[in-house]
Amino acid sequence: MKKILFATSEAHPLIKTGGLADVAGSLPKALAELGQDIRLIMPNYQGIKNEEHPRYICTLRVDNRDVNILETHLPGSGVIVWLVDYRPFFDFPGNPYVDENGNPWHNIADRFALFCRVVNEVAMDRAYLDWRPDIVHCNDWQSGLVPALLSLEENSPATVFTIHNMAYQGIFPSSTFHALNLSNKLWHTDGVEFHGMLSFLKGGLAYADRITTVSATYANEIQTPEFGYGLEGLLSHKHTVLSGILNGMDLEQWDPAADPHIASNYTARTIKQKLVNKTALQERMSLPVDENIPVFGLISRLVEQKGIDLVLACLPYMVKLPLQFVLLGSGDKSIELKVQNFAHLYPDKVAITIGYDEQLAHQIEAGADIFLMPSRFEPCGLNQMYSQRYGTIPVVRKTGGLADTIEDALPHTIADGTATGISFNDASPGALMEAIKRALILYETKHFWKKIQLSAMKKDFSWENSANQYLALYNEL
Ligand code: ADP
Ligand code: GLC
C-alpha cells in the first residue's frame, strides 16, 4: 500500500471550474478502492461547498504566516481532504483563479506559492499530522513549485507531476521570484526560470520524478512546438519519464441509469427513454418541442482552446439546417456576447445559457442527440466521454484525448460496431461543417444511428484501468 498526497487546486464537488476538479474528485476515490492511502490537499476557498463541517487540525508557521490545516472528506467517500486555510488569501468570493468579476486574482502567485510551501511541509511530515507520504502527486501549475521545493529537502518523497493543460503555466516576472523568497538554487534554466521569468509549471516538469499527462496523444503532442509552448524541448528531453494516462469518468456522477438531475433515467436497453430527456431539454430551453429535429449540445469553458470560434463561424450555416443548438458555458466575454447574439436572432433554433450550471450540464448530456467538441487542443476532455455514456454522439476534432476516446463513424467501423462518434482533422469551419453534415446524415439513418449510440454507451471509461496505471507508476518509484 502506498501513501499518496494528492495536491490540487480544485476537486468536485467541493469546488470546480473544469475537468481537473472531475479528476481530483474521482481518481483518489478509485485509488482508495485499490487499497491505497491517498489524501488530498487543496486551498480552503470561500466558495467550497461542503456539508461536513471541517475539523481544525493544526497551525503551521510558513513563510512568516500562520496557516491552519483543516480536515474534511471528499463527499460521499472516506477520502481525507486537508484544506490549507489562510484567510487573507483564500477567504474571498470568486473561484480558485478569478474574482467575482472574472479578473485573475492580483496575488495569484503568492496564493499558490504559499499553497506549495504548505504541501512541502505536509509532505515532509512537519505539519503535526503524523503521516508521511511515499508519493506526492501534483497537478497543473498551481502545485508546480512542490517538486521544486522538495528537491531542496533531504529524504523527500518521490514526486509525480500531471499536466492537465499546458496552456496555463503560471508565468510571472523575475521580481515575483524574489518577492516569494524562493531559494536561489531554483533559479536557473534547468530550474524554474523560463526566459528570465518564473514558471510554476516548469518547477513541476523540471523536478518531478515522473511526468504524466492525461492522454497518450497529448503526451506526444506536447513534445512539439505547436502544443509545447516553448517547453517542448524540456519535455522531449524527459520523454523517458513522461507518459500519458487517460482520464476515467466518475460513474457515480455520470450514469444515465441513475442520474438524479435528468427527467428520465435510461440504459442502452431502454434508450427510447432518452426522448423524454430531449423533450424536457427543449421545454427548459424554450425551443420548439419536436422529437424529430436533431439537437446539438455544447458545454464548455468559452475559451480559444475549445474551438468555439469554429462553431461561431458555422452557426450562420447551421441555422439554415433543420437542427437545434443548445450551449452552456462561460468564459471569454466577447465569445459570450457573440453566441448570445445568435440566440436573439434565432430563438427557435439556438438557446444559450451563460454561466455554470451542474444540473443543466447533465440535462444537456441526456437530452441532446449530438455533442459538439471541436477543440483546437484537448489534453483529455471529459464531456466526450460523458456524451458517449449518455448515447449522445460526439462530433470532435481529432486531437489529444478526443483522438484517443472516439472511434470515427466510417463504413467499416459502423459495420463492425466500433464507431462511437464523428471526428475531423482540420481546425477549420469547413471541416467542422462537413462533420456536422455527416452527423445529420447518420442521424437520419436510424438503424446506423442506434448502432453507434449503443456502441458508445457500452464503452468502458471507468477509472479502474487508469487508476491501476497510476498505481503501477507509483510502484516504480
Ligand atoms: P476542461 O477541463 O478543459 O474545461 P473537460 O472536458 O476536461 O474540459 O472538463 C470540463 C468539465 O467542466 C466537465 O465536467 C463539464 O461538464 C464541466 N463544465 C464546463 N463548463 C460548464 C458549465 N458552464 N456548467 C456546468 N459544467 C460545466
Ligand atoms: C484540462 C484539459 C482537459 C482535461 C482536464 C482534466 O482542463 O483542458 O482536456 O480533461 O484538464 O484532466
Short mmCIF file of C-alpha atoms and ligand atoms in Angstrom, two decimals:
data_model
loop_
_atom_site.label_atom_id
_atom_site.label_comp_id
_atom_site.label_asym_id
_atom_site.label_seq_id
_atom_site.Cartn_x
_atom_site.Cartn_y
_atom_site.Cartn_z
CA MET A 1 0.00 0.00 0.00
CA LYS A 2 1.29 3.46 -0.93
CA LYS A 3 0.73 6.67 0.98
CA ILE A 4 -0.08 9.34 -1.59
CA LEU A 5 -0.51 13.08 -1.06
CA PHE A 6 -2.55 14.44 -3.98
CA ALA A 7 -2.18 18.21 -4.42
CA THR A 8 -4.81 20.02 -6.48
CA SER A 9 -6.33 23.47 -6.86
CA GLU A 10 -9.88 22.13 -7.29
CA ALA A 11 -11.90 18.97 -6.63
CA HIS A 12 -15.51 18.17 -7.46
CA PRO A 13 -17.94 18.52 -5.69
CA LEU A 14 -16.11 20.85 -3.30
CA ILE A 15 -15.14 23.38 -5.94
CA LYS A 16 -14.91 23.11 -9.73
CA THR A 17 -14.06 25.19 -12.76
CA GLY A 18 -13.25 22.39 -15.19
CA GLY A 19 -12.06 18.85 -15.75
CA LEU A 20 -9.24 18.97 -13.19
CA ALA A 21 -11.92 19.03 -10.49
CA ASP A 22 -13.61 15.99 -12.01
CA VAL A 23 -10.30 14.11 -11.98
CA ALA A 24 -9.30 15.21 -8.46
CA GLY A 25 -12.76 14.25 -7.21
CA SER A 26 -12.71 10.77 -8.69
CA LEU A 27 -9.17 9.39 -9.25
CA PRO A 28 -8.37 9.49 -5.49
CA LYS A 29 -11.55 7.53 -4.77
CA ALA A 30 -10.54 4.93 -7.38
CA LEU A 31 -7.05 4.66 -5.84
CA ALA A 32 -8.57 4.30 -2.36
CA GLU A 33 -10.70 1.47 -3.72
CA LEU A 34 -7.48 -0.16 -4.89
CA GLY A 35 -6.38 -0.14 -1.23
CA GLN A 36 -4.12 2.94 -1.32
CA ASP A 37 -3.88 5.51 1.47
CA ILE A 38 -4.47 8.69 -0.53
CA ARG A 39 -5.15 12.15 0.88
CA LEU A 40 -5.98 15.35 -0.98
CA ILE A 41 -4.62 18.76 -0.17
CA MET A 42 -6.10 21.97 -1.58
CA PRO A 43 -6.71 25.59 -0.54
CA ASN A 44 -9.69 26.38 1.67
CA TYR A 45 -11.54 28.75 -0.68
CA GLN A 46 -14.61 30.62 0.48
CA GLY A 47 -16.54 29.07 -2.43
CA ILE A 48 -16.11 25.47 -1.25
CA LYS A 49 -19.44 23.64 -0.97
CA ASN A 50 -19.32 21.07 1.78
CA GLU A 51 -21.99 19.62 4.03
CA GLU A 52 -19.43 18.32 6.52
CA HIS A 53 -18.00 20.91 8.88
CA PRO A 54 -14.19 20.72 8.52
CA ARG A 55 -12.22 19.88 11.65
CA TYR A 56 -9.32 22.09 12.75
CA ILE A 57 -6.08 20.08 12.92
CA CYS A 58 -3.16 22.41 13.45
CA THR A 59 -1.49 25.73 12.68
CA LEU A 60 1.80 25.95 10.79
CA ARG A 61 4.17 28.85 10.52
CA VAL A 62 5.11 29.06 6.83
CA ASP A 63 6.93 31.97 5.19
CA ASN A 64 6.12 34.18 8.20
CA ARG A 65 2.43 33.38 8.01
CA ASP A 66 0.19 31.33 10.30
CA VAL A 67 -1.66 28.80 8.18
CA ASN A 68 -4.30 26.40 9.51
CA ILE A 69 -4.85 22.89 8.27
CA LEU A 70 -8.46 21.73 8.39
CA GLU A 71 -9.63 18.19 7.70
CA THR A 72 -12.69 17.09 5.77
CA HIS A 73 -13.56 14.34 3.26
CA LEU A 74 -14.38 14.04 -0.41
CA PRO A 75 -18.18 13.98 -0.10
CA GLY A 76 -19.62 10.50 -0.30
CA SER A 77 -16.29 8.83 0.41
CA GLY A 78 -13.79 8.20 3.17
CA VAL A 79 -11.00 10.04 1.32
CA ILE A 80 -9.42 12.63 3.63
CA VAL A 81 -9.05 16.19 2.32
CA TRP A 82 -6.70 18.64 4.02
CA LEU A 83 -7.71 22.24 3.47
CA VAL A 84 -4.98 24.87 3.55
CA ASP A 85 -6.71 27.66 5.42
CA TYR A 86 -5.21 31.13 5.13
CA ARG A 87 -7.95 33.72 5.13
CA PRO A 88 -6.00 36.72 3.79
CA PHE A 89 -5.55 34.73 0.56
CA PHE A 90 -8.46 32.37 0.17
CA ASP A 91 -11.45 33.75 2.04
CA PHE A 92 -12.94 35.76 -0.83
CA PRO A 93 -15.85 35.18 -3.22
CA GLY A 94 -14.87 34.03 -6.70
CA ASN A 95 -13.26 30.86 -7.97
CA PRO A 96 -9.73 29.50 -7.45
CA TYR A 97 -8.30 31.66 -10.24
CA VAL A 98 -10.51 34.71 -10.71
CA ASP A 99 -12.51 37.10 -8.54
CA GLU A 100 -16.27 37.62 -8.65
CA ASN A 101 -15.91 39.82 -11.74
CA GLY A 102 -13.81 37.32 -13.64
CA ASN A 103 -10.49 39.13 -13.12
CA PRO A 104 -7.47 36.96 -12.27
CA TRP A 105 -6.51 37.27 -8.60
CA HIS A 106 -3.89 40.02 -8.37
CA ASN A 107 -1.91 37.95 -5.86
CA ILE A 108 -2.35 34.56 -7.52
CA ALA A 109 1.40 33.84 -7.41
CA ASP A 110 1.52 34.48 -3.64
CA ARG A 111 -1.56 32.33 -3.10
CA PHE A 112 -0.27 29.25 -4.88
CA ALA A 113 3.31 29.70 -3.73
CA LEU A 114 2.02 29.57 -0.15
CA PHE A 115 -0.08 26.54 -1.03
CA CYS A 116 3.02 24.81 -2.46
CA ARG A 117 5.06 25.61 0.65
CA VAL A 118 2.38 24.08 2.86
CA VAL A 119 2.24 20.96 0.66
CA ASN A 120 6.01 20.75 1.06
CA GLU A 121 5.69 20.91 4.86
CA VAL A 122 2.96 18.26 4.91
CA ALA A 123 4.98 16.07 2.53
CA MET A 124 7.98 16.28 4.88
CA ASP A 125 5.73 15.39 7.85
CA ARG A 126 6.46 18.68 9.56
CA ALA A 127 2.78 19.57 9.98
CA TYR A 128 1.98 17.51 13.10
CA LEU A 129 -0.18 15.17 11.05
CA ASP A 130 1.90 12.10 11.83
CA TRP A 131 1.66 10.90 8.26
CA ARG A 132 4.46 10.79 5.74
CA PRO A 133 3.60 10.17 2.08
CA ASP A 134 5.64 7.89 -0.20
CA ILE A 135 4.46 9.84 -3.23
CA VAL A 136 3.43 13.43 -3.74
CA HIS A 137 1.21 13.70 -6.81
CA CYS A 138 0.93 17.28 -8.10
CA ASN A 139 -1.43 18.64 -10.73
CA ASP A 140 -1.01 21.62 -13.06
CA TRP A 141 0.93 24.82 -12.41
CA GLN A 142 -0.75 25.67 -9.12
CA SER A 143 1.21 22.86 -7.44
CA GLY A 144 4.23 23.13 -9.76
CA LEU A 145 6.55 24.54 -7.11
CA VAL A 146 6.09 21.47 -4.91
CA PRO A 147 8.57 19.19 -6.76
CA ALA A 148 10.99 22.14 -6.89
CA LEU A 149 10.74 22.76 -3.13
CA LEU A 150 11.02 19.05 -2.36
CA SER A 151 14.20 18.85 -4.44
CA LEU A 152 15.83 21.03 -1.77
CA GLU A 153 14.94 18.61 1.04
CA GLU A 154 16.81 15.52 2.24
CA ASN A 155 14.95 12.19 2.15
CA SER A 156 11.96 13.67 0.42
CA PRO A 157 9.12 11.57 -1.01
CA ALA A 158 9.01 10.77 -4.74
CA THR A 159 7.03 13.15 -6.94
CA VAL A 160 4.64 12.76 -9.86
CA PHE A 161 3.50 15.80 -11.82
CA THR A 162 0.41 15.56 -14.02
CA ILE A 163 -0.13 18.06 -16.82
CA HIS A 164 -3.83 18.69 -17.38
CA ASN A 165 -3.26 21.66 -19.64
CA MET A 166 -0.01 23.16 -20.99
CA ALA A 167 -1.80 26.39 -21.91
CA TYR A 168 -1.78 27.53 -18.28
CA GLN A 169 1.75 27.80 -16.93
CA GLY A 170 1.79 30.23 -14.02
CA ILE A 171 4.40 32.58 -15.51
CA PHE A 172 5.42 35.68 -13.54
CA PRO A 173 8.18 38.31 -13.75
CA SER A 174 11.51 37.53 -12.09
CA SER A 175 10.65 40.12 -9.42
CA THR A 176 7.90 37.74 -8.25
CA PHE A 177 10.51 35.02 -7.79
CA HIS A 178 12.45 37.30 -5.44
CA ALA A 179 9.33 38.56 -3.68
CA LEU A 180 8.34 34.95 -2.96
CA ASN A 181 11.58 34.33 -1.02
CA LEU A 182 12.31 31.19 -3.00
CA SER A 183 15.77 29.65 -2.80
CA ASN A 184 18.22 30.93 -5.43
CA LYS A 185 19.15 27.29 -6.00
CA LEU A 186 15.94 27.02 -8.07
CA TRP A 187 16.70 29.99 -10.33
CA HIS A 188 18.41 28.64 -13.44
CA THR A 189 17.45 27.44 -16.90
CA ASP A 190 17.15 23.82 -15.71
CA GLY A 191 15.01 25.06 -12.81
CA VAL A 192 12.02 27.37 -12.52
CA GLU A 193 13.48 30.07 -14.76
CA PHE A 194 11.82 30.34 -18.16
CA HIS A 195 13.26 33.03 -20.43
CA GLY A 196 14.03 35.26 -17.47
CA MET A 197 10.60 34.69 -15.92
CA LEU A 198 9.35 32.46 -13.10
CA SER A 199 7.36 29.45 -14.35
CA PHE A 200 5.46 27.40 -11.77
CA LEU A 201 4.75 24.76 -14.41
CA LYS A 202 8.42 24.38 -15.19
CA GLY A 203 9.05 23.73 -11.50
CA GLY A 204 6.87 20.64 -11.85
CA LEU A 205 8.35 19.49 -15.15
CA ALA A 206 11.98 20.09 -14.22
CA TYR A 207 11.98 18.50 -10.76
CA ALA A 208 9.29 15.78 -10.68
CA ASP A 209 10.47 12.16 -10.80
CA ARG A 210 7.71 11.28 -13.24
CA ILE A 211 5.60 13.44 -15.54
CA THR A 212 2.24 12.29 -16.80
CA THR A 213 -0.42 13.88 -18.90
CA VAL A 214 -4.00 12.88 -19.44
CA SER A 215 -3.87 11.10 -22.80
CA ALA A 216 -1.24 9.29 -24.85
CA THR A 217 -1.78 11.53 -27.88
CA TYR A 218 -1.34 14.71 -25.83
CA ALA A 219 1.85 13.25 -24.33
CA ASN A 220 3.24 13.18 -27.88
CA GLU A 221 1.73 16.50 -28.96
CA ILE A 222 3.33 18.49 -26.11
CA GLN A 223 6.76 17.45 -27.36
CA THR A 224 6.14 19.60 -30.45
CA PRO A 225 6.24 23.43 -30.74
CA GLU A 226 2.53 23.66 -31.63
CA PHE A 227 1.41 22.30 -28.24
CA GLY A 228 4.50 22.68 -26.04
CA TYR A 229 4.52 26.50 -25.66
CA GLY A 230 8.30 26.62 -25.54
CA LEU A 231 8.62 23.66 -23.14
CA GLU A 232 8.64 21.03 -25.92
CA GLY A 233 12.43 20.75 -25.70
CA LEU A 234 12.38 20.02 -21.98
CA LEU A 235 9.53 17.56 -22.45
CA SER A 236 11.18 15.63 -25.25
CA HIS A 237 14.41 15.58 -23.26
CA LYS A 238 12.41 13.98 -20.44
CA HIS A 239 10.41 11.65 -22.67
CA THR A 240 11.61 8.56 -20.79
CA VAL A 241 9.85 9.76 -17.62
CA LEU A 242 6.83 11.19 -19.47
CA SER A 243 3.72 9.13 -20.14
CA GLY A 244 0.04 9.55 -20.96
CA ILE A 245 -2.65 8.04 -18.76
CA LEU A 246 -6.17 8.64 -19.98
CA ASN A 247 -8.66 10.11 -17.50
CA GLY A 248 -11.56 7.98 -16.43
CA MET A 249 -15.02 9.22 -15.60
CA ASP A 250 -16.91 9.11 -12.31
CA LEU A 251 -19.71 6.66 -12.99
CA GLU A 252 -21.42 7.65 -9.76
CA GLN A 253 -21.88 11.16 -11.14
CA TRP A 254 -22.38 10.43 -14.82
CA ASP A 255 -24.66 7.47 -15.31
CA PRO A 256 -27.89 7.90 -17.30
CA ALA A 257 -29.35 4.92 -15.42
CA ALA A 258 -29.14 6.68 -12.06
CA ASP A 259 -28.59 10.40 -12.78
CA PRO A 260 -30.82 12.36 -10.34
CA HIS A 261 -30.64 15.54 -12.46
CA ILE A 262 -32.40 14.23 -15.58
CA ALA A 263 -36.07 13.84 -16.48
CA SER A 264 -35.95 10.12 -17.17
CA ASN A 265 -33.26 7.57 -16.44
CA TYR A 266 -32.30 5.15 -19.19
CA THR A 267 -29.85 2.44 -20.20
CA ALA A 268 -28.81 1.05 -23.57
CA ARG A 269 -31.77 -1.32 -23.31
CA THR A 270 -34.27 1.48 -22.55
CA ILE A 271 -32.70 4.08 -24.83
CA LYS A 272 -36.16 5.13 -26.05
CA GLN A 273 -36.48 6.97 -22.72
CA LYS A 274 -33.77 9.36 -23.90
CA LEU A 275 -36.56 11.08 -25.84
CA VAL A 276 -38.21 12.16 -22.60
CA ASN A 277 -34.99 13.99 -21.76
CA LYS A 278 -34.88 15.59 -25.20
CA THR A 279 -38.40 16.95 -24.78
CA ALA A 280 -37.59 18.19 -21.28
CA LEU A 281 -34.49 19.94 -22.57
CA GLN A 282 -36.39 21.60 -25.44
CA GLU A 283 -39.01 22.78 -22.95
CA ARG A 284 -36.45 24.07 -20.48
CA MET A 285 -34.59 25.95 -23.22
CA SER A 286 -37.85 27.34 -24.73
CA LEU A 287 -37.16 25.65 -28.05
CA PRO A 288 -39.97 24.15 -30.15
CA VAL A 289 -40.65 20.65 -28.86
CA ASP A 290 -40.02 18.30 -31.77
CA GLU A 291 -38.68 14.83 -31.31
CA ASN A 292 -37.50 14.53 -34.91
CA ILE A 293 -35.29 17.58 -35.08
CA PRO A 294 -31.69 16.80 -34.09
CA VAL A 295 -30.49 18.71 -31.01
CA PHE A 296 -26.81 19.66 -30.82
CA GLY A 297 -25.37 20.30 -27.36
CA LEU A 298 -22.19 22.02 -26.21
CA ILE A 299 -20.96 22.50 -22.63
CA SER A 300 -17.67 24.26 -22.20
CA ARG A 301 -15.45 26.91 -20.81
CA LEU A 302 -15.74 29.53 -23.58
CA VAL A 303 -12.05 29.91 -24.41
CA GLU A 304 -9.96 29.62 -27.55
CA GLN A 305 -8.86 26.06 -26.69
CA LYS A 306 -12.39 24.75 -27.22
CA GLY A 307 -12.72 25.86 -30.87
CA ILE A 308 -15.79 27.98 -30.15
CA ASP A 309 -14.65 30.32 -32.95
CA LEU A 310 -15.18 27.41 -35.36
CA VAL A 311 -18.70 26.94 -34.03
CA LEU A 312 -19.37 30.68 -34.39
CA ALA A 313 -18.21 30.52 -38.00
CA CYS A 314 -20.53 27.56 -38.66
CA LEU A 315 -23.62 28.92 -36.89
CA PRO A 316 -24.85 31.04 -39.88
CA TYR A 317 -24.93 27.81 -41.92
CA MET A 318 -26.23 25.64 -39.10
CA VAL A 319 -29.31 27.81 -38.55
CA LYS A 320 -30.33 27.15 -42.17
CA LEU A 321 -30.46 23.41 -41.47
CA PRO A 322 -33.15 21.51 -39.61
CA LEU A 323 -31.49 21.40 -36.20
CA GLN A 324 -31.45 22.99 -32.76
CA PHE A 325 -28.38 24.08 -30.82
CA VAL A 326 -28.09 24.31 -27.04
CA LEU A 327 -24.99 25.81 -25.45
CA LEU A 328 -23.99 26.09 -21.78
CA GLY A 329 -20.78 27.86 -20.94
CA SER A 330 -18.93 30.84 -19.63
CA GLY A 331 -15.55 32.44 -20.09
CA ASP A 332 -14.31 34.93 -22.64
CA LYS A 333 -16.77 37.87 -22.59
CA SER A 334 -16.56 38.53 -26.34
CA ILE A 335 -17.40 34.89 -27.11
CA GLU A 336 -20.28 35.04 -24.62
CA LEU A 337 -21.72 38.08 -26.43
CA LYS A 338 -21.34 36.58 -29.89
CA VAL A 339 -23.15 33.34 -29.03
CA GLN A 340 -25.89 35.27 -27.22
CA ASN A 341 -26.47 37.34 -30.36
CA PHE A 342 -27.26 34.18 -32.29
CA ALA A 343 -29.81 33.16 -29.68
CA HIS A 344 -31.53 36.54 -30.06
CA LEU A 345 -31.57 36.25 -33.86
CA TYR A 346 -32.73 32.63 -33.99
CA PRO A 347 -34.73 31.92 -30.82
CA ASP A 348 -36.35 28.86 -32.44
CA LYS A 349 -33.01 27.28 -33.20
CA VAL A 350 -30.38 28.45 -30.76
CA ALA A 351 -30.59 28.52 -26.95
CA ILE A 352 -27.68 29.83 -24.92
CA THR A 353 -27.13 29.70 -21.18
CA ILE A 354 -24.19 31.73 -19.95
CA GLY A 355 -22.96 30.61 -16.55
CA TYR A 356 -22.05 27.49 -14.68
CA ASP A 357 -24.90 25.02 -14.12
CA GLU A 358 -24.17 21.48 -12.99
CA GLN A 359 -27.76 20.27 -13.36
CA LEU A 360 -28.23 21.72 -16.84
CA ALA A 361 -24.94 20.11 -17.90
CA HIS A 362 -26.43 16.70 -17.06
CA GLN A 363 -29.70 17.56 -18.80
CA ILE A 364 -27.86 18.55 -22.00
CA GLU A 365 -25.85 15.33 -21.95
CA ALA A 366 -29.07 13.36 -21.59
CA GLY A 367 -31.33 15.40 -23.87
CA ALA A 368 -29.11 16.29 -26.84
CA ASP A 369 -28.64 13.92 -29.80
CA ILE A 370 -25.21 15.19 -30.80
CA PHE A 371 -22.44 16.82 -28.75
CA LEU A 372 -20.04 19.34 -30.29
CA MET A 373 -16.42 19.42 -29.12
CA PRO A 374 -14.29 20.91 -31.93
CA SER A 375 -11.32 21.70 -29.65
CA ARG A 376 -8.14 23.17 -31.10
CA PHE A 377 -6.33 21.11 -28.48
CA GLU A 378 -7.69 18.86 -25.76
CA PRO A 379 -5.39 17.18 -23.22
CA CYS A 380 -8.09 14.64 -22.44
CA GLY A 381 -11.60 16.07 -22.36
CA LEU A 382 -14.36 14.58 -20.26
CA ASN A 383 -17.56 15.68 -21.96
CA GLN A 384 -16.97 13.46 -24.99
CA MET A 385 -16.80 10.51 -22.59
CA TYR A 386 -19.93 11.60 -20.71
CA SER A 387 -21.65 12.05 -24.09
CA GLN A 388 -20.82 8.54 -25.22
CA ARG A 389 -22.11 7.12 -21.97
CA TYR A 390 -25.37 9.06 -22.49
CA GLY A 391 -25.76 7.91 -26.11
CA THR A 392 -25.20 11.48 -27.32
CA ILE A 393 -22.93 11.19 -30.32
CA PRO A 394 -19.86 13.44 -30.07
CA VAL A 395 -18.54 15.41 -33.03
CA VAL A 396 -14.89 16.10 -32.18
CA ARG A 397 -11.68 17.37 -33.67
CA LYS A 398 -9.10 14.61 -33.76
CA THR A 399 -6.64 15.91 -31.18
CA GLY A 400 -5.34 14.85 -27.74
CA GLY A 401 -7.75 12.82 -25.68
CA LEU A 402 -10.51 13.30 -28.26
CA ALA A 403 -8.44 11.27 -30.71
CA ASP A 404 -7.90 8.59 -28.05
CA THR A 405 -11.52 8.17 -26.97
CA ILE A 406 -13.62 8.44 -30.13
CA GLU A 407 -13.86 5.93 -32.96
CA ASP A 408 -14.91 7.80 -36.10
CA ALA A 409 -18.07 6.55 -37.81
CA LEU A 410 -16.85 5.21 -41.14
CA PRO A 411 -18.48 2.45 -43.18
CA HIS A 412 -16.21 -0.24 -41.73
CA THR A 413 -16.37 0.98 -38.10
CA ILE A 414 -20.15 1.21 -38.28
CA ALA A 415 -20.26 -2.28 -39.77
CA ASP A 416 -18.05 -3.83 -37.09
CA GLY A 417 -19.78 -1.97 -34.26
CA THR A 418 -16.78 0.09 -33.11
CA ALA A 419 -17.96 3.54 -34.28
CA THR A 420 -18.82 5.83 -31.34
CA GLY A 421 -18.63 9.35 -32.77
CA ILE A 422 -17.60 11.60 -35.61
CA SER A 423 -14.18 13.15 -35.86
CA PHE A 424 -12.49 15.59 -38.23
CA ASN A 425 -8.90 16.75 -38.68
CA ASP A 426 -8.60 20.37 -39.77
CA ALA A 427 -9.26 23.15 -37.29
CA SER A 428 -11.35 24.96 -39.91
CA PRO A 429 -15.04 25.92 -40.12
CA GLY A 430 -15.29 23.96 -43.40
CA ALA A 431 -14.09 20.74 -41.77
CA LEU A 432 -16.40 21.20 -38.78
CA MET A 433 -19.35 21.93 -41.08
CA GLU A 434 -18.65 18.78 -43.06
CA ALA A 435 -18.56 16.76 -39.82
CA ILE A 436 -21.86 18.31 -38.73
CA LYS A 437 -23.42 17.35 -42.05
CA ARG A 438 -22.07 13.83 -41.68
CA ALA A 439 -23.71 13.66 -38.26
CA LEU A 440 -27.03 14.84 -39.73
CA ILE A 441 -26.97 12.22 -42.46
CA LEU A 442 -26.21 9.45 -39.97
CA TYR A 443 -28.91 10.75 -37.63
CA GLU A 444 -31.46 10.30 -40.42
CA THR A 445 -30.33 6.72 -40.99
CA LYS A 446 -31.97 5.47 -37.82
CA HIS A 447 -30.57 1.92 -37.72
CA PHE A 448 -26.99 3.22 -38.10
CA TRP A 449 -27.57 5.91 -35.52
CA LYS A 450 -28.86 3.47 -32.93
CA LYS A 451 -25.96 1.15 -33.56
CA ILE A 452 -23.47 3.98 -32.95
CA GLN A 453 -25.35 5.04 -29.82
CA LEU A 454 -25.26 1.55 -28.38
CA SER A 455 -21.54 1.11 -29.11
CA ALA A 456 -20.85 4.47 -27.46
CA MET A 457 -22.91 3.63 -24.37
CA LYS A 458 -21.15 0.31 -23.95
CA LYS A 459 -17.63 1.77 -23.92
CA ASP A 460 -15.72 1.40 -20.67
CA PHE A 461 -14.45 4.75 -19.44
CA SER A 462 -14.35 3.74 -15.76
CA TRP A 463 -11.38 4.81 -13.63
CA GLU A 464 -10.30 1.31 -12.74
CA ASN A 465 -7.94 0.80 -15.65
CA SER A 466 -6.34 4.26 -15.39
CA ALA A 467 -6.07 4.13 -11.59
CA ASN A 468 -4.14 0.88 -11.99
CA GLN A 469 -1.79 2.62 -14.40
CA TYR A 470 -1.11 5.36 -11.82
CA LEU A 471 -0.54 2.68 -9.21
CA ALA A 472 1.98 0.90 -11.45
CA LEU A 473 3.77 4.23 -11.87
CA TYR A 474 3.83 4.87 -8.09
CA ASN A 475 5.19 1.36 -7.57
CA GLU A 476 8.09 2.05 -9.93
CA LEU A 477 9.22 4.96 -7.77
P1 ADP B 1 -11.71 21.48 -19.31
O1 ADP B 1 -11.14 20.91 -18.07
O2 ADP B 1 -10.66 21.90 -20.30
O3 ADP B 1 -12.67 22.59 -19.04
P2 ADP B 1 -13.07 18.90 -19.62
O4 ADP B 1 -13.88 18.37 -20.74
O5 ADP B 1 -11.98 18.04 -19.12
O6 ADP B 1 -12.53 20.34 -20.07
O7 ADP B 1 -13.98 19.15 -18.36
C1 ADP B 1 -14.93 20.14 -18.27
C2 ADP B 1 -15.86 19.84 -17.12
O8 ADP B 1 -16.49 21.05 -16.71
C3 ADP B 1 -16.97 18.89 -17.47
O9 ADP B 1 -17.36 18.15 -16.33
C4 ADP B 1 -18.08 19.85 -17.91
O10 ADP B 1 -19.36 19.28 -17.83
C5 ADP B 1 -17.90 20.96 -16.93
N1 ADP B 1 -18.37 22.27 -17.38
C6 ADP B 1 -17.73 23.13 -18.22
N2 ADP B 1 -18.45 24.27 -18.36
C7 ADP B 1 -19.55 24.11 -17.60
C8 ADP B 1 -20.69 24.95 -17.31
N3 ADP B 1 -20.81 26.15 -17.85
N4 ADP B 1 -21.63 24.47 -16.47
C9 ADP B 1 -21.50 23.24 -15.93
N5 ADP B 1 -20.48 22.41 -16.15
C10 ADP B 1 -19.50 22.84 -16.97
C1 GLC B 2 -7.79 20.18 -18.54
C2 GLC B 2 -7.98 19.87 -20.00
C3 GLC B 2 -8.96 18.77 -20.27
C4 GLC B 2 -8.81 17.63 -19.29
C5 GLC B 2 -8.88 18.15 -17.87
C6 GLC B 2 -8.72 17.05 -16.82
O1 GLC B 2 -8.52 21.23 -18.08
O2 GLC B 2 -8.30 21.02 -20.75
O3 GLC B 2 -8.77 18.29 -21.58
O4 GLC B 2 -9.83 16.67 -19.49
O5 GLC B 2 -7.86 19.07 -17.66
O6 GLC B 2 -7.54 16.32 -16.98
#
